[in-house]
Amino acid sequence: EALVINDPDFQHEDLNFLSRSQRYEQAIRKSSLMVMKLREYGIADPDEIYLFKSFVHRGRPEPLDLHLGMFLPTLLTQATPEQQDRFFMPSWNLEIIGTYAQTEMGHGSHVRGLETTATYDPATQEFILNSPTVTSIKWWPGGLGKSSNHAIVLAQLYTQGQCKGLHAFIVPIRQMGTHEPLPGITVGDIGPKFGYDEIDNGYLKMDNFRIPRENMLMKYAQVEPDGTYVKPLSDKLTYGTMVFVRSMIVGDSARALSRACTIAIRYSAVRHQSELKAGEPEPQILDYQTQQYKLFPLLATAYAFHFVGTYMKDTYRRISADIIEGNLSELPELHALSAGLKAFSSWVANAGVEECRMACGGHGYSRCSGLPDIYVTFTPCCTYEGENTVMMLQTARFLIKSYMQVGSGQRVTGMVSYLNDLTRQHIQPQHVAARPVSVLINDPVSLVEAYKARAAWLVEAAAKNLQAELNHRKSREDAWNVTSVDLVRASDAHCHYVVVKLFTAKLSEISNAAVRAVVTDLCLLYMLHGISKNAGDFLQAGILTNTQVNQVNQRVKELLAIIRLNAVALVDSFDFSDNYLGSVLGRYDGNVYENMFEWAKKSPLNKTEVHESFHKYLKPMQAKL
Amino acid sequence: AVNPDLASERLAASFSVELLTASLDGGAERTRSRRAVVEAIENDPVFSQENQYFQSQNERYEAAVRRAVYLRKKIREMGWTENGPEVQYVNRCLSGDIALILHRVFMRSISMLGSDEQIAKWIPLATDYQIIGSYAQTELGHGTYLQGLETTAVFDAATQEFILNTPKISAMKWWPGDMGRSATHTVVFAQLYVHGKCYGVHPFILQIRSLQDHSPRPGVTVGDIGPKMNFQHTDNGFLQLQNVRVPRENMLSKFCEVQPDGTYVRWGSQKINYFTMTALRISVLSEEVILPLKKACTIAIRYSAVRRQSKLKPGEQEAKILDYQTQQQKLLPQLAAAYAFHFIKIYLDELFSKGYQDIQSKNFDSLPELHAFSSGFKAMVSQHGTSGVEICLRACGGHGYSLLSGLPSLYTRIIASCIYEGENTILLLQTARFLIKCFMAASAGQPVPPSVTYLSSVKPGKCPAKDKLDFLSPEIYLKAYEQMAIRLISSSAAKLRHFIQSGVDEYEAWNQCTVQLEKAAKAHCHYITVKNFVETVEKLDNEAGIQKIMKHLCDLFALHGIFSNMGDFLYDGYLTAAHMDLVTASYLDLLAVIRKDAVPLVDAFDFTDKTLNSALGSYDGQVYQRLYEWAQKSPTNQQGNPAYGKYLKPLLQNTLSKL
């Protein structure tokens, strides 16, 4: 970190005052420098590269992300040895700058609907690439607009007159040396977005563009010179990358929320407003119960997601070792879990970042707070790598399948094993009068059981509604569609259960007693606040009584007052440097107002004392009237 | 040509879009005149917003000033009146992307708070734009809590002047619109001191820039506060004052005055100084909250009828995403809310115009109720509207994230409404304070304002509904809302009393109950909104063509509210777990019913394509072509790529030389 922060080459003007083109240029400058410096320092370990990169770009996206994160790994996993010889070293050395072009204007999460075609021509042993409709234009890939000279393009493969589904092709798009688009290629930037100013997300239109047969990535599927298609062994393997990226998003959610909480909580300790008691000095706004109620559950959530993120990363590592040895048994559950948790955590964090911003009042709306930037950078997570609702429904499909398996007498394992008990217990709201008393609201383990019961109840309800629709003359597809609101609720409850289970499991691993005590309070707050927010489910399922819900609400407020004491220390523990945080409101030293004034003076509108529009418009208007 | 996917939606409409539009406008005549104004503005290239997504802060500001200046000309040319409906229509079609908005607030506060002489002196100057005004209340250190403002105005009897100062950094005025670069004058709110005694916050007219060369006046430091999430076109400003003197006559003195010898006289409530703000809270709702919500619904729903993704059934064409239940459950409740808020705004306007007349005749009785209304509804509508726009944004997948969809700017703009003119949590607590007072009064058998008479009808009971269709009856769901609001208010009151009786001091007790009080205030506003929707639908019985579809929307709004706050409703005991299954079933059925009219229902908002300024939401549904064409206009595609020559090329050569 110090290596980067002390390097004058990585300094620049405050990004908030730069135009989009300037931000792109700064990012490219830093990326280029970074690559050269990595070589100079001889840094090659992936984790170290990741750290170095995140300090250079202060946790922001950069135009070469897709080159490093998708283009190179795809080459490694899907290219044949010969293809690796041809492409890997030039790409590693950035002679080739690549991107990964999957999403099209008309299709995103529904990958099978992509329309780009690659038609094999045995006469010349080439593929002819086409974007046959407007909707088939590649749209969104990062680094495609201006930076890349190659792209891995996903297209429907046609050979011998038949469509063989989606395959990946290495397509050169710009002339080496001049960087001009090649004939038959139309490429450009898709214009301004909500955030991601520094990225040239691009479009790509191909018009009878020919590439040699050897440019299809052929480690798994192959097209032989005469056009014969050879099928891959398993199509599940390509899941690997998606599962990895989705698992990573859980960690990103934790980070975005931690940053926002740090800013909001520090600022709430510095900001004094109004009076709690007549005649006394204005209190810190952090002393108001409503402010605590906004921020502390989010702080607890940030910790929860941190632990879940770590768990997902570890699990992925463990399972990918199995996969290499050909053991795919755990892949379906991990796939379902990563989809659901990706959606669950990014939705919650997305809303949480906004709550933090609004908890900072008007100043949160200024770009100097850093919060608008965290939000616009984070919010596309809800859409990319699988739209959240679609993700929740994927998890639901797995849950329903597991439920059916249990119904047919099989046992299921892993996080869904609670379904094994269902058919025996037959949870019905009217039959569980004896259950509520068993929930102890101060005992994390007991609360995990309550969340488990809620998940089981909602999965069963969704499954039964689905069955009822099926019995009701509906086709499978229609039945699924009219049950999808229930299914999303079930997935949500399942993910919530997984989060509280993992959070609680973490507590016993903390050795320092004082740390364990404060993290236990956070864990309790997370769980009780979740119950309070979803009281309808717990009441309707008969898991808790009205009296207990009342106790939960009361206990939440008591916990707020307890956590208040350590709130600033708890965000300091995230250990973000001021530089990384990029926020005037969230400064470690708390000197907020002076620094806001200094920051504003640098605004482009303040470059001259009298703005030119005064001479152009206002003065003539005042004179004429 | 209209995309066939949209055309088919319109053919299936169960009602006349034109009739509904006229009803929303308040008559067919108004629809005609609105369209005429919109046409005049949109055909004038000066007002084009075509390039706004590509412009820098400086360019946006300059364009907004230019539009404001040309608009004055246009108004005279067209023979419109400054306070007439035409200007409202203009604002609607320019989406507020225009400078000098605060000039009108400046004038309004002088008209409302100024003496007759002050009005005679300043209003003509402002009307002719010989001066440009702003409204400087918020400071770096204080916003919603006005008593905490730190700017001072000390009366100097010797010279008959007030001496204005911002004594420390947190006292600096911060955020006022049009002040950073444009305004020559402003209404400054400062703590008034006379002979060493503080009389609280008062408004003063202050000149901040020279009328000759626009340079800041001596003692004045003024500038722009830098980039924000949106409002790039507005020069929100800071203002530091160092011994700046204004004559005694510049204190706005309709309701209070400092006489030459320093005697302080007041007529009426101190609160009246904030009435501008109270009224402003309501007036921002239509343009800054309800319109953006309607636009977001229009964009998202039209796009969802055009976007096809995945197959509902194997072998069929890919389905419109609007046919997915999960998509309907995201968008249709927002659409219902847009209508609910449209109607509640009409109700509030009527309430306020009556209140305004009372106040002008110095009858302040309705002030507490008006204040509670403006606070609570501003908070509820802006919060709900903001989350609605965000839901629409995220319902449009990746393309929603492109600025060209129009949704990001709608979102970043509407979220500001949760903070300005009073931070929402604090506003809800103010409403809660009013409700608690009324509840106490009602319990003691005293009379209460008409909007809260329901508080005296506490009769706990059980909901009689037996079937899911019963929940389509307004009496049934209104009762549930009423019960919940009463329960939240009465139990907050009980808890407060309990704390105080057990020795906790009043302030601490209040703070300990605020989470629940906030909830109570929201429940009250929600209840009134549902009730008003029901009453509006009843009044539509002479417009049979649209009454039915409005009834569906009203039911959806009400049941969605119950479905999403199940815990509160169940806790109440009025509804049981079994009832919740009925509510859910009824609610999901309604989604499918309203789905059929979804596109006509947004068409009825009658936004032109130029007003929407969205590649996804245009009337003709030619989404993808438009997205592609607009992207090519981006400066990133119009100019060369300097980064390649400067950085990428050297990087490649550096590598090559090392290979």
mmCIF file of N, CA and C in Angstrom, chain B residues 82-131:
data_model
loop_
_atom_site.group_PDB
_atom_site.id
_atom_site.type_symbol
_atom_site.label_atom_id
_atom_site.label_comp_id
_atom_site.label_asym_id
_atom_site.label_seq_id
_atom_site.Cartn_x
_atom_site.Cartn_y
_atom_site.Cartn_z
ATOM 1 N N GLU B 82 -46.598 34.734 -15.751
ATOM 2 C CA GLU B 82 -45.558 34.139 -14.905
ATOM 3 C C GLU B 82 -46.128 33.160 -13.883
ATOM 4 N N ASN B 83 -47.316 33.464 -13.372
ATOM 5 C CA ASN B 83 -47.860 32.585 -12.347
ATOM 6 C C ASN B 83 -48.972 31.688 -12.877
ATOM 7 N N GLY B 84 -49.171 31.728 -14.181
ATOM 8 C CA GLY B 84 -50.246 30.939 -14.770
ATOM 9 C C GLY B 84 -49.857 29.494 -14.924
ATOM 10 N N PRO B 85 -50.815 28.699 -15.391
ATOM 11 C CA PRO B 85 -50.554 27.271 -15.542
ATOM 12 C C PRO B 85 -49.483 26.999 -16.603
ATOM 13 N N GLU B 86 -49.321 27.935 -17.560
ATOM 14 C CA GLU B 86 -48.378 27.660 -18.648
ATOM 15 C C GLU B 86 -46.983 27.414 -18.122
ATOM 16 N N VAL B 87 -46.578 28.248 -17.144
ATOM 17 C CA VAL B 87 -45.213 28.108 -16.643
ATOM 18 C C VAL B 87 -45.026 26.749 -15.960
ATOM 19 N N GLN B 88 -46.102 26.288 -15.330
ATOM 20 C CA GLN B 88 -46.049 24.941 -14.752
ATOM 21 C C GLN B 88 -45.823 23.893 -15.835
ATOM 22 N N TYR B 89 -46.541 24.055 -16.937
ATOM 23 C CA TYR B 89 -46.387 23.113 -18.044
ATOM 24 C C TYR B 89 -44.961 23.173 -18.600
ATOM 25 N N VAL B 90 -44.406 24.385 -18.662
ATOM 26 C CA VAL B 90 -43.033 24.525 -19.152
ATOM 27 C C VAL B 90 -42.085 23.757 -18.232
ATOM 28 N N ASN B 91 -42.247 23.959 -16.937
ATOM 29 C CA ASN B 91 -41.373 23.262 -15.997
ATOM 30 C C ASN B 91 -41.491 21.763 -16.145
ATOM 31 N N ARG B 92 -42.716 21.313 -16.361
ATOM 32 C CA ARG B 92 -42.932 19.885 -16.522
ATOM 33 C C ARG B 92 -42.143 19.379 -17.719
ATOM 34 N N CYS B 93 -42.160 20.141 -18.824
ATOM 35 C CA CYS B 93 -41.505 19.572 -19.995
ATOM 36 C C CYS B 93 -39.995 19.813 -19.981
ATOM 37 N N LEU B 94 -39.524 20.808 -19.213
ATOM 38 C CA LEU B 94 -38.062 20.980 -19.113
ATOM 39 C C LEU B 94 -37.482 20.146 -17.968
ATOM 40 N N SER B 95 -38.332 19.438 -17.234
ATOM 41 C CA SER B 95 -37.890 18.613 -16.111
ATOM 42 C C SER B 95 -37.044 19.404 -15.126
ATOM 43 N N GLY B 96 -37.326 20.689 -14.981
ATOM 44 C CA GLY B 96 -36.591 21.487 -14.005
ATOM 45 C C GLY B 96 -35.139 21.739 -14.378
ATOM 46 N N ASP B 97 -34.771 21.407 -15.627
ATOM 47 C CA ASP B 97 -33.381 21.609 -16.025
ATOM 48 C C ASP B 97 -33.201 23.046 -16.494
ATOM 49 N N ILE B 98 -33.297 23.952 -15.547
ATOM 50 C CA ILE B 98 -33.296 25.368 -15.877
ATOM 51 C C ILE B 98 -32.774 26.120 -14.655
ATOM 52 N N ALA B 99 -32.111 27.239 -14.883
ATOM 53 C CA ALA B 99 -31.555 28.001 -13.765
ATOM 54 C C ALA B 99 -32.593 28.984 -13.219
ATOM 55 N N LEU B 100 -32.218 29.651 -12.164
ATOM 56 C CA LEU B 100 -33.027 30.702 -11.554
ATOM 57 C C LEU B 100 -34.369 30.219 -10.996
ATOM 58 N N ILE B 101 -34.418 28.971 -10.579
ATOM 59 C CA ILE B 101 -35.615 28.439 -9.937
ATOM 60 C C ILE B 101 -35.792 29.113 -8.564
ATOM 61 N N LEU B 102 -34.658 29.335 -7.901
ATOM 62 C CA LEU B 102 -34.730 29.898 -6.553
ATOM 63 C C LEU B 102 -35.185 31.355 -6.573
ATOM 64 N N HIS B 103 -35.060 31.970 -7.744
ATOM 65 C CA HIS B 103 -35.546 33.330 -7.888
ATOM 66 C C HIS B 103 -37.028 33.387 -7.500
ATOM 67 N N ARG B 104 -37.751 32.363 -7.887
ATOM 68 C CA ARG B 104 -39.182 32.327 -7.573
ATOM 69 C C ARG B 104 -39.411 32.114 -6.081
ATOM 70 N N VAL B 105 -38.543 31.321 -5.446
ATOM 71 C CA VAL B 105 -38.663 31.120 -3.998
ATOM 72 C C VAL B 105 -38.341 32.435 -3.277
ATOM 73 N N PHE B 106 -37.336 33.130 -3.798
ATOM 74 C CA PHE B 106 -36.959 34.454 -3.282
ATOM 75 C C PHE B 106 -38.176 35.379 -3.322
ATOM 76 N N MET B 107 -38.840 35.404 -4.469
ATOM 77 C CA MET B 107 -40.008 36.277 -4.600
ATOM 78 C C MET B 107 -41.146 35.818 -3.697
ATOM 79 N N ARG B 108 -41.325 34.509 -3.633
ATOM 80 C CA ARG B 108 -42.419 34.015 -2.816
ATOM 81 C C ARG B 108 -42.194 34.348 -1.341
ATOM 82 N N SER B 109 -40.943 34.249 -0.883
ATOM 83 C CA SER B 109 -40.741 34.533 0.539
ATOM 84 C C SER B 109 -40.914 36.021 0.818
ATOM 85 N N ILE B 110 -40.566 36.879 -0.147
ATOM 86 C CA ILE B 110 -40.811 38.309 0.070
ATOM 87 C C ILE B 110 -42.319 38.578 0.092
ATOM 88 N N SER B 111 -43.047 37.970 -0.849
ATOM 89 C CA SER B 111 -44.502 38.209 -0.870
ATOM 90 C C SER B 111 -45.157 37.704 0.396
ATOM 91 N N MET B 112 -44.633 36.611 0.929
ATOM 92 C CA MET B 112 -45.287 36.005 2.067
ATOM 93 C C MET B 112 -44.859 36.641 3.380
ATOM 94 N N LEU B 113 -43.587 37.002 3.487
ATOM 95 C CA LEU B 113 -43.054 37.462 4.767
ATOM 96 C C LEU B 113 -42.774 38.965 4.789
ATOM 97 N N GLY B 114 -42.853 39.621 3.613
ATOM 98 C CA GLY B 114 -42.495 41.039 3.564
ATOM 99 C C GLY B 114 -43.684 41.934 3.875
ATOM 100 N N SER B 115 -43.369 43.159 4.357
ATOM 101 C CA SER B 115 -44.412 44.167 4.581
ATOM 102 C C SER B 115 -44.850 44.711 3.219
ATOM 103 N N ASP B 116 -45.935 45.476 3.208
ATOM 104 C CA ASP B 116 -46.422 46.019 1.937
ATOM 105 C C ASP B 116 -45.356 46.872 1.254
ATOM 106 N N GLU B 117 -44.618 47.669 2.051
ATOM 107 C CA GLU B 117 -43.584 48.537 1.447
ATOM 108 C C GLU B 117 -42.480 47.669 0.830
ATOM 109 N N GLN B 118 -42.099 46.618 1.563
ATOM 110 C CA GLN B 118 -41.034 45.747 1.043
ATOM 111 C C GLN B 118 -41.473 45.080 -0.255
ATOM 112 N N ILE B 119 -42.719 44.638 -0.284
ATOM 113 C CA ILE B 119 -43.223 44.007 -1.505
ATOM 114 C C ILE B 119 -43.201 45.019 -2.648
ATOM 115 N N ALA B 120 -43.628 46.240 -2.371
ATOM 116 C CA ALA B 120 -43.672 47.274 -3.404
ATOM 117 C C ALA B 120 -42.271 47.591 -3.924
ATOM 118 N N LYS B 121 -41.299 47.530 -3.038
ATOM 119 C CA LYS B 121 -39.939 47.861 -3.472
ATOM 120 C C LYS B 121 -39.276 46.725 -4.249
ATOM 121 N N TRP B 122 -39.366 45.497 -3.731
ATOM 122 C CA TRP B 122 -38.533 44.421 -4.275
ATOM 123 C C TRP B 122 -39.185 43.609 -5.386
ATOM 124 N N ILE B 123 -40.489 43.418 -5.281
ATOM 125 C CA ILE B 123 -41.124 42.509 -6.250
ATOM 126 C C ILE B 123 -41.003 43.025 -7.693
ATOM 127 N N PRO B 124 -41.220 44.327 -7.934
ATOM 128 C CA PRO B 124 -41.048 44.782 -9.327
ATOM 129 C C PRO B 124 -39.610 44.583 -9.832
ATOM 130 N N LEU B 125 -38.637 44.854 -8.989
ATOM 131 C CA LEU B 125 -37.232 44.653 -9.406
ATOM 132 C C LEU B 125 -36.987 43.198 -9.780
ATOM 133 N N ALA B 126 -37.530 42.327 -8.954
ATOM 134 C CA ALA B 126 -37.314 40.890 -9.201
ATOM 135 C C ALA B 126 -38.095 40.430 -10.424
ATOM 136 N N THR B 127 -39.320 40.956 -10.576
ATOM 137 C CA THR B 127 -40.144 40.566 -11.721
ATOM 138 C C THR B 127 -39.435 40.928 -13.027
ATOM 139 N N ASP B 128 -38.781 42.087 -13.031
ATOM 140 C CA ASP B 128 -38.065 42.517 -14.242
ATOM 141 C C ASP B 128 -36.655 41.936 -14.345
ATOM 142 N N TYR B 129 -36.297 41.101 -13.406
ATOM 143 C CA TYR B 129 -34.943 40.525 -13.392
ATOM 144 C C TYR B 129 -33.851 41.591 -13.378
ATOM 145 N N GLN B 130 -34.126 42.712 -12.715
ATOM 146 C CA GLN B 130 -33.023 43.652 -12.506
ATOM 147 C C GLN B 130 -32.152 43.133 -11.375
ATOM 148 N N ILE B 131 -32.768 42.325 -10.539
ATOM 149 C CA ILE B 131 -31.983 41.587 -9.550
ATOM 150 C C ILE B 131 -32.343 40.106 -9.687
#
